[in-house]
Amino acid sequence: MRIIREACVETKKEIDSAYAKNAERIELCSHLDHGGYTPTPSLVKYSTSFKNSNVLIMIRRKDDNFVTNKKDMAKLIKDIKTFAKSKIKGYVFGLLTKENKVDVENMKKLMSYVPANKYVVFHMAFDLIEDKKEAIDQLTQLEVRRILTKGGNDIAINNIKSLIALKKYAHEKIELVVGGKVSDDNYLIINKKTGINQFHGRKLAC
C-alpha cells in the first residue's frame, strides 16, 4: 500500500520545501508552537497554487483544551465558510466535551458547513480520549475520513502496541494518520511495525 507523508507546515518556506521533497500531502496551520491555529487566507491560496496540490487546513481559533462554546463555534463556522470555495481538499478539526469525549453535537454542527467536495480529519485531540473505540465509532458515524493520532500519551515510536490495536479496530471504518515526532528517520519503522501507511510531522518531507 502506498505510503502517504503529510508535511505539517506554517510558512511559505516550509510549503516550498514540502513540495520540493514531494510530500504527498500538506497540513497547513498557523502558530504551530500552540498546537496549530487556522492559517491566513493568503497562505492557503499560496499553498494551493502548486500543481496537483493536496492541502488540508487546521480549523482552530485558540490555545484551548478543545472544548468549545457558542462564541468559539461561530468563529469556527466562519473559518470553514471562508475556505469553502478554496482549492483545499479538507479541514482538520476536533472538539471534545469537558469529559474528554468526542463532542458529537458540535462536531456534527461544524461538519454541516463542510462542502460536499471536501472532507474532515479529526486531529490529535483524539489522544486525550480514554475510550478510543467509542470515539472511532462516533467519528465513523459522523463521516470523518481520518484520525490523526500518536497512539497515546507518548510519542508515536513508543506507542507501537496501541497503534496496532487502533489499526485493527479502525479497519475499514476510518483511516488513521500517525503523528507525534514522526520524521523522515522513523516513519518507515512505524509503518513496518504497525502496517499504518499515513504519517504526519513537522520533520517529514520538509
Short mmCIF file of C-alpha atoms in Angstrom, two decimals:
data_model
loop_
_atom_site.label_atom_id
_atom_site.label_comp_id
_atom_site.label_asym_id
_atom_site.label_seq_id
_atom_site.Cartn_x
_atom_site.Cartn_y
_atom_site.Cartn_z
CA MET A 1 0.00 0.00 0.00
CA ARG A 2 1.27 3.45 -0.92
CA ILE A 3 2.81 5.44 1.94
CA ILE A 4 1.48 8.97 2.44
CA ARG A 5 3.74 11.59 4.02
CA GLU A 6 1.84 14.61 5.31
CA ALA A 7 4.11 17.57 6.00
CA CYS A 8 2.88 19.89 8.75
CA VAL A 9 3.80 23.44 7.69
CA GLU A 10 3.12 27.08 8.58
CA THR A 11 5.30 29.23 6.28
CA LYS A 12 5.91 29.71 2.56
CA LYS A 13 9.43 28.37 3.01
CA GLU A 14 8.10 25.18 4.60
CA ILE A 15 5.47 24.83 1.88
CA ASP A 16 8.15 25.17 -0.79
CA SER A 17 10.32 22.58 0.96
CA ALA A 18 7.48 20.09 1.30
CA TYR A 19 6.65 20.32 -2.40
CA ALA A 20 10.33 20.14 -3.35
CA LYS A 21 10.60 16.90 -1.36
CA ASN A 22 7.45 15.51 -2.95
CA ALA A 23 5.29 15.36 0.16
CA GLU A 24 2.10 13.53 -0.74
CA ARG A 25 0.01 15.86 1.37
CA ILE A 26 0.32 19.09 3.39
CA GLU A 27 -1.42 20.18 6.56
CA LEU A 28 -1.28 23.96 6.75
CA CYS A 29 -1.55 25.72 10.11
CA SER A 30 -0.51 28.88 11.86
CA HIS A 31 1.04 29.09 15.35
CA LEU A 32 2.30 25.54 15.49
CA ASP A 33 4.01 26.47 18.74
CA HIS A 34 0.49 26.48 20.22
CA GLY A 35 -0.61 23.27 18.52
CA GLY A 36 -1.81 24.92 15.32
CA TYR A 37 -4.48 27.51 14.51
CA THR A 38 -6.39 28.38 11.34
CA PRO A 39 -3.98 29.72 8.67
CA THR A 40 -4.40 33.00 6.82
CA PRO A 41 -6.29 33.15 3.51
CA SER A 42 -3.16 34.38 1.71
CA LEU A 43 -1.13 31.38 2.88
CA VAL A 44 -3.92 28.99 1.96
CA LYS A 45 -4.03 30.50 -1.52
CA TYR A 46 -0.27 30.14 -1.88
CA SER A 47 -0.25 26.53 -0.68
CA THR A 48 -2.91 25.52 -3.22
CA SER A 49 -1.29 27.35 -6.14
CA PHE A 50 1.05 24.44 -6.86
CA LYS A 51 0.21 21.85 -9.49
CA ASN A 52 -1.58 18.82 -8.01
CA SER A 53 -1.68 20.42 -4.56
CA ASN A 54 -3.10 18.29 -1.77
CA VAL A 55 -3.70 20.62 1.16
CA LEU A 56 -5.60 20.28 4.42
CA ILE A 57 -6.02 23.24 6.74
CA MET A 58 -6.37 23.42 10.50
CA ILE A 59 -9.57 24.99 11.85
CA ARG A 60 -8.85 26.13 15.40
CA ARG A 61 -9.03 29.55 16.97
CA LYS A 62 -7.31 29.48 20.34
CA ASP A 63 -4.97 27.64 22.64
CA ASP A 64 -7.55 25.52 24.44
CA ASN A 65 -8.39 22.01 25.58
CA PHE A 66 -10.60 21.50 22.51
CA VAL A 67 -13.75 22.33 24.47
CA THR A 68 -15.78 25.00 22.68
CA ASN A 69 -18.59 27.46 23.40
CA LYS A 70 -21.14 29.35 21.28
CA LYS A 71 -18.78 32.26 20.61
CA ASP A 72 -15.96 29.97 19.50
CA MET A 73 -18.33 27.88 17.39
CA ALA A 74 -19.38 30.97 15.47
CA LYS A 75 -15.73 31.70 14.69
CA LEU A 76 -15.01 28.12 13.65
CA ILE A 77 -18.03 28.09 11.35
CA LYS A 78 -16.90 31.39 9.83
CA ASP A 79 -13.44 29.92 9.17
CA ILE A 80 -14.91 26.85 7.47
CA LYS A 81 -17.07 29.08 5.27
CA THR A 82 -14.10 31.31 4.43
CA PHE A 83 -12.34 28.42 2.71
CA ALA A 84 -15.37 26.62 1.30
CA LYS A 85 -14.56 27.66 -2.27
CA SER A 86 -10.80 27.33 -1.97
CA LYS A 87 -8.75 24.55 -3.55
CA ILE A 88 -8.05 22.78 -0.28
CA LYS A 89 -9.00 19.10 -0.02
CA GLY A 90 -10.32 19.28 3.50
CA TYR A 91 -10.33 20.56 7.06
CA VAL A 92 -8.66 19.39 10.25
CA PHE A 93 -10.54 19.97 13.48
CA GLY A 94 -11.64 18.23 16.65
CA LEU A 95 -13.95 19.07 19.52
CA LEU A 96 -14.20 17.40 22.92
CA THR A 97 -16.60 17.58 25.84
CA LYS A 98 -15.34 18.53 29.29
CA GLU A 99 -15.12 14.80 29.99
CA ASN A 100 -12.71 14.35 27.05
CA LYS A 101 -15.17 12.55 24.82
CA VAL A 102 -16.00 13.42 21.22
CA ASP A 103 -18.33 16.43 21.23
CA VAL A 104 -20.71 14.77 18.79
CA GLU A 105 -23.27 17.56 18.74
CA ASN A 106 -20.83 20.36 17.91
CA MET A 107 -18.78 18.17 15.55
CA LYS A 108 -21.98 17.44 13.62
CA LYS A 109 -22.76 21.15 13.52
CA LEU A 110 -19.32 22.05 12.13
CA MET A 111 -19.41 19.26 9.59
CA SER A 112 -22.73 20.52 8.25
CA TYR A 113 -20.82 23.53 6.88
CA VAL A 114 -18.15 21.44 5.12
CA PRO A 115 -18.75 21.39 1.34
CA ALA A 116 -19.50 18.02 -0.25
CA ASN A 117 -16.24 18.10 -2.21
CA LYS A 118 -14.10 18.38 0.95
CA TYR A 119 -13.55 16.08 3.90
CA VAL A 120 -12.70 16.23 7.61
CA VAL A 121 -9.82 14.92 9.70
CA PHE A 122 -10.14 14.70 13.49
CA HIS A 123 -6.85 15.96 14.92
CA MET A 124 -4.72 14.79 17.83
CA ALA A 125 -7.32 15.76 20.42
CA PHE A 126 -8.20 12.11 19.83
CA ASP A 127 -5.31 11.10 22.08
CA LEU A 128 -6.98 12.74 25.08
CA ILE A 129 -9.96 10.40 24.76
CA GLU A 130 -9.96 7.39 27.07
CA ASP A 131 -12.42 5.17 25.20
CA LYS A 132 -10.87 5.30 21.76
CA LYS A 133 -13.03 2.53 20.35
CA GLU A 134 -16.16 4.50 21.19
CA ALA A 135 -14.57 7.59 19.62
CA ILE A 136 -13.72 5.70 16.43
CA ASP A 137 -17.33 4.53 16.17
CA GLN A 138 -18.64 8.06 16.76
CA LEU A 139 -16.30 9.66 14.23
CA THR A 140 -17.12 6.98 11.67
CA GLN A 141 -20.82 7.71 12.16
CA LEU A 142 -20.09 11.42 11.68
CA GLU A 143 -18.37 10.55 8.38
CA VAL A 144 -14.98 11.91 9.43
CA ARG A 145 -12.50 10.48 6.94
CA ARG A 146 -9.46 10.01 9.15
CA ILE A 147 -7.98 10.44 12.61
CA LEU A 148 -4.58 11.91 13.47
CA THR A 149 -3.07 10.09 16.44
CA LYS A 150 0.20 9.29 18.13
CA GLY A 151 -1.42 6.28 19.75
CA GLY A 152 -1.38 7.55 23.33
CA ASN A 153 0.39 9.97 25.64
CA ASP A 154 3.92 9.23 24.43
CA ILE A 155 5.47 9.89 21.01
CA ALA A 156 4.38 7.58 18.21
CA ILE A 157 7.51 5.43 18.04
CA ASN A 158 6.89 4.43 21.68
CA ASN A 159 3.22 3.60 21.12
CA ILE A 160 3.55 0.75 18.65
CA LYS A 161 1.29 -1.70 20.53
CA SER A 162 -1.53 0.80 20.92
CA LEU A 163 -1.21 1.90 17.27
CA ILE A 164 -1.52 -1.74 16.17
CA ALA A 165 -4.65 -2.10 18.31
CA LEU A 166 -6.15 1.10 16.90
CA LYS A 167 -5.46 0.00 13.35
CA LYS A 168 -7.11 -3.35 13.99
CA TYR A 169 -10.26 -1.71 15.38
CA ALA A 170 -10.39 1.09 12.80
CA HIS A 171 -10.01 -1.35 9.90
CA GLU A 172 -12.45 -0.47 7.09
CA LYS A 173 -14.14 2.09 9.37
CA ILE A 174 -11.86 5.11 9.27
CA GLU A 175 -8.32 5.98 8.18
CA LEU A 176 -5.51 6.57 10.66
CA VAL A 177 -2.60 9.00 10.31
CA VAL A 178 0.31 8.68 12.72
CA GLY A 179 1.82 11.86 14.16
CA GLY A 180 3.83 12.66 17.27
CA LYS A 181 7.51 13.28 16.49
CA VAL A 182 7.22 11.34 13.23
CA SER A 183 10.13 12.16 10.92
CA ASP A 184 11.96 11.04 7.81
CA ASP A 185 14.10 8.94 10.16
CA ASN A 186 11.36 6.84 11.74
CA TYR A 187 8.18 6.72 9.64
CA LEU A 188 9.26 3.60 7.76
CA ILE A 189 9.98 1.83 11.05
CA ILE A 190 6.50 2.69 12.32
CA ASN A 191 5.00 1.58 9.02
CA LYS A 192 6.76 -1.78 9.16
CA LYS A 193 5.70 -2.44 12.77
CA THR A 194 2.09 -1.25 12.57
CA GLY A 195 1.04 -1.55 8.93
CA ILE A 196 -0.28 2.03 9.03
CA ASN A 197 0.65 3.84 5.83
CA GLN A 198 -0.12 7.53 6.54
CA PHE A 199 2.22 9.76 8.51
CA HIS A 200 2.24 13.37 9.71
CA GLY A 201 5.01 15.57 11.05
CA ARG A 202 6.95 18.82 11.02
CA LYS A 203 10.11 16.90 10.17
CA LEU A 204 8.52 14.76 7.50
CA ALA A 205 9.26 15.61 3.88
CA CYS A 206 10.34 19.09 4.99
#
